């Protein structure tokens, strides 16, 4: 039997958070889209698949609203009203209050499983996306006409543009020969959800401990998601503890301000590392999300960066189409790369710098960071800029992030 | 100034400068390679297309916000090369004819249009031959070509003959100023290696006043001149008033002429 071949304007490879957001935005912009994911759809959407929670910045929320996905996760979204940043050596360095920057929250915390389901439901309702899963892209060829992807079963997907949302190890990035710059932190992120006695009142905590940052992200229903970054060797031992001993270790770092803690689900772990692609585009190919830039989870910005990639890519392609340019033509891709490069670099530097600064116990560094952060706290304009950056509302915003139509 | 090319290549005829054609033909297979020798044209393309779309829509009273605003218009792209502007104009709805004196460029353009699924009438012709064919177009575009032809006045006259009364002519080219010499020839060709060395002969660059005179001689009236500027910081082209390096020009063939 000859291998099957199907044609689309765009093939989105990877059905993670970035990929589903990309497929949704591009289909709603009027392109025919194949959404390819190697995982089994049922498994990817199950509770047990992804235990993380993501912070959704205000700018990302506007995009998700415009795409019809926010309303499907809104009831699971916990507004962040305050962020408290502290260090073991000093109780409070930085305090971000949403009242300082306007009348909306600093962001929302949503468990990834709810984001995945909301996106999947919105995709299912949008004409113009064909979900191809489970299917793994095993080879890619490109020419003037675009890209041709070969799937594990030999079928072919031919498209003008391949959008690689295939994560930090990005097979497509490797197939295209785009080099990636990497930094290993020797850290593991331990992720779990805890139920606590006292209410969190919408406060997120970021605590800089010697092994790495420890984040407490408020969730609806008296629960919080923990992201505990720890040196690999210690993390390995922590993950071997039974639940009771594990909770003791958590409580020791977490403090007792929320009362007694209880594990609400399994404990996950993710290696932490920085990966930055040398280029965001290549002939007939655009990198989006972690495939373009996987950053340290310290600032909770990974998904937000992906959402911004998607909003800018969709806008560049729509603007190009208005001039008669095809989805794989150089003009729109060049515009995408130009507009995204600076933002991605800024986040890489900030998150990388913060992590290295805070995972260090040398006295001068401890002193410097105390002075530095304390200074930021006393300079309202700088602090507001930091906050708006984290909220995703700095710079030339793509139309979707201004709540406008494409 | 008598061009050296005419002496070097006896097969030059009419407005075609054989040496120019040869230098483009030798790299024809790279027309669509965005990082190849035509990279500056790919960079320039979105802003050129923005001007063309806006101008043609203005001229013919079309709604620029509709999906295929140029539908029903017959447009000729003279010196179309690999079809970098021809294809987008076809996607905007125009019935496109692309001509180029280089057979290699036409072969590349045809093959590319096929992969793009676009029906475009490509012909390996010089503009005099198109004028002689009797075909008349609603609009004619000639982008980055007047600075390469052997006899500019004859070239523009032939372009004017291809357009029906009431139609439009759209040109883009490089101005002959000290600035364009530094930026276009020294900068683009020698320093940045954007374009093959020797691709441009600065003395053949055209002042807007000279181009306007040639158009008037051909019976067309200039209605607009717009500059193209390059911002090296953001690495992008924009439309503006400064015409000292690249510029675009729009002219009308009056009703009852032709
Ligand atoms: C511990 C941790 C905590 C984090 N916390 C936050 C946070 O609070 N806020 C935030 O915004 N971000 C956070 N992030 C980052 C965030 O999770 C990611 O940036 C986000 O999930 C975007 O990922 P992605 O869709 O680009 O890639 P991924 O989620 O890695 O998805 C890639 C997908 O591609 C598929 N795939 C790969 N190769 C192929 C192939 N060849 N064929 C078909 N399919 C393929 C994979 O199966 C996978 O589903 C965190 C990350 C970690 C590790």
Short mmCIF file of N, CA and C in Angstrom, two decimals, chain A residues 144-145 160 321-326 329-331 334 338 396, chain B residues 32 34 43 46 49-50 53 88 91-92 112 115-116 234 236:
data_model
loop_
_atom_site.label_atom_id
_atom_site.label_comp_id
_atom_site.label_asym_id
_atom_site.label_seq_id
_atom_site.Cartn_x
_atom_site.Cartn_y
_atom_site.Cartn_z
N UNK A 144 11.73 24.49 -1.51
CA UNK A 144 11.06 25.76 -1.76
C UNK A 144 9.56 25.71 -1.46
N UNK A 145 8.98 24.50 -1.56
CA UNK A 145 7.54 24.40 -1.40
C UNK A 145 7.14 24.34 0.06
N UNK A 160 3.27 23.99 4.12
CA UNK A 160 4.09 25.16 3.77
C UNK A 160 5.05 25.48 4.91
N UNK A 321 -0.02 37.14 4.91
CA UNK A 321 -1.08 36.70 4.00
C UNK A 321 -1.80 37.90 3.40
N UNK A 322 -1.94 38.98 4.17
CA UNK A 322 -2.58 40.19 3.64
C UNK A 322 -1.77 40.80 2.51
N UNK A 323 -0.47 40.47 2.45
CA UNK A 323 0.38 40.97 1.37
C UNK A 323 0.55 39.91 0.29
N UNK A 324 -0.14 38.80 0.42
CA UNK A 324 -0.03 37.74 -0.57
C UNK A 324 1.10 36.77 -0.31
N UNK A 325 1.77 36.90 0.83
CA UNK A 325 2.88 35.99 1.12
C UNK A 325 2.35 34.67 1.69
N UNK A 326 3.00 33.57 1.30
CA UNK A 326 2.58 32.26 1.78
C UNK A 326 3.09 32.01 3.20
N UNK A 329 6.81 31.59 3.53
CA UNK A 329 7.69 32.58 2.91
C UNK A 329 8.55 33.29 3.94
N UNK A 330 9.69 33.81 3.46
CA UNK A 330 10.68 34.39 4.35
C UNK A 330 10.19 35.60 5.13
N UNK A 331 9.43 36.47 4.49
CA UNK A 331 9.03 37.71 5.15
C UNK A 331 8.39 37.50 6.51
N UNK A 334 10.73 35.88 9.07
CA UNK A 334 11.76 36.81 9.51
C UNK A 334 11.18 37.78 10.54
N UNK A 338 12.48 38.19 14.36
CA UNK A 338 12.96 39.50 14.78
C UNK A 338 12.21 39.96 16.05
N UNK A 396 6.32 45.99 22.43
CA UNK A 396 5.32 46.07 21.37
C UNK A 396 4.51 44.78 21.41
N UNK B 32 14.63 31.57 -4.59
CA UNK B 32 13.73 31.41 -3.45
C UNK B 32 14.46 31.04 -2.17
N UNK B 34 16.02 32.10 0.91
CA UNK B 34 15.97 33.37 1.65
C UNK B 34 17.32 33.78 2.23
N UNK B 43 14.05 40.38 2.02
CA UNK B 43 13.86 41.35 3.10
C UNK B 43 12.96 42.50 2.67
N UNK B 46 8.22 42.30 1.73
CA UNK B 46 6.97 42.69 2.40
C UNK B 46 6.65 44.17 2.22
N UNK B 49 5.58 44.87 -1.35
CA UNK B 49 4.22 44.37 -1.58
C UNK B 49 3.19 45.27 -0.92
N UNK B 50 3.53 45.79 0.26
CA UNK B 50 2.59 46.68 0.93
C UNK B 50 2.31 47.89 0.04
N UNK B 53 0.23 46.73 -3.12
CA UNK B 53 -1.17 46.43 -2.80
C UNK B 53 -1.94 47.73 -2.58
N UNK B 88 2.91 36.53 -4.74
CA UNK B 88 2.01 37.21 -3.79
C UNK B 88 0.89 37.98 -4.48
N UNK B 91 -1.70 35.63 -5.40
CA UNK B 91 -2.49 35.22 -4.23
C UNK B 91 -3.51 36.28 -3.84
N UNK B 92 -3.18 37.53 -4.13
CA UNK B 92 -4.14 38.60 -3.82
C UNK B 92 -5.23 38.69 -4.88
N UNK B 112 8.39 26.99 -9.31
CA UNK B 112 7.96 27.41 -7.98
C UNK B 112 6.46 27.67 -7.92
N UNK B 115 4.66 24.45 -7.41
CA UNK B 115 4.64 23.95 -6.03
C UNK B 115 3.74 24.82 -5.16
N UNK B 116 3.58 26.09 -5.52
CA UNK B 116 2.70 26.96 -4.74
C UNK B 116 1.24 26.81 -5.14
N UNK B 234 16.50 47.73 13.89
CA UNK B 234 15.47 46.69 13.94
C UNK B 234 15.59 45.79 12.72
N UNK B 236 14.87 46.19 9.55
CA UNK B 236 13.69 46.08 8.70
C UNK B 236 13.52 47.31 7.82
#
